[in-house]
């Protein structure tokens, strides 16, 4: 039940008693593990679950696709010498749903988050993972926070509007001083305008890291002595970034695959490489697979 603690504290509320003519919807809830983060579980509401051919996501308006192009973000991330990444804490849960719409987001969970207690009805008061409109709503709200360029600077707006992939921000600037200024002004803008917290900061420059408190660091850096320890490998947008050498690395875990065409394809496709750094190796693998599986005559 630990993964529901933050949901119940900040994003959900005990649902009020229903009236007879009130229209409601109940969401199935399940946990999702990331293969690279087996110790962390995220609660996801299945808004695509159907009953009689109907689901919540089928009737919700998704909104425009405001997600930035991933390749563009990553290329700009490698443009200048000093690179930084940061993350919006609980981004979806930071944007509330109108009270009259919350009964479409009801779910069943243990009273007081106690698995020995009976199930009761809750409802989300914030946008939930799994709802099709959530990314557009959260991204729109995030960008609204940095419109005051006269106060926070045009570079803050540029960073948030063009260099965020949902809740992950990646950018690069020529110097550490510029990076620190950009991040601190972005933190101020998001906090004052939207009560959003920019944290999980990482950089290839120790001077940047020394300018922030430990609670703002990504988890790989929190326990380090920045004056003595080497910088670690940081995971961002599915890529492994070695902060010390300032390079992307590929730590491939193939696992057990059957010695079949399907198994070899699965192995080749398991390598995540959005910028094509190891495309020459993967292409050679696909050519070899084609040659070994092509029927003769």
Coordinates of C-alpha atoms in Angstrom, one line a residue, residues 2 52 80 210 283:
X2 CA 3.0 2.3 0.1
X52 CA -20.5 -2.8 -22.4
X80 CA 26.5 23.3 -25.1
X210 CA 27.2 22.6 -5.4
X283 CA 21.6 -2.8 -38.6

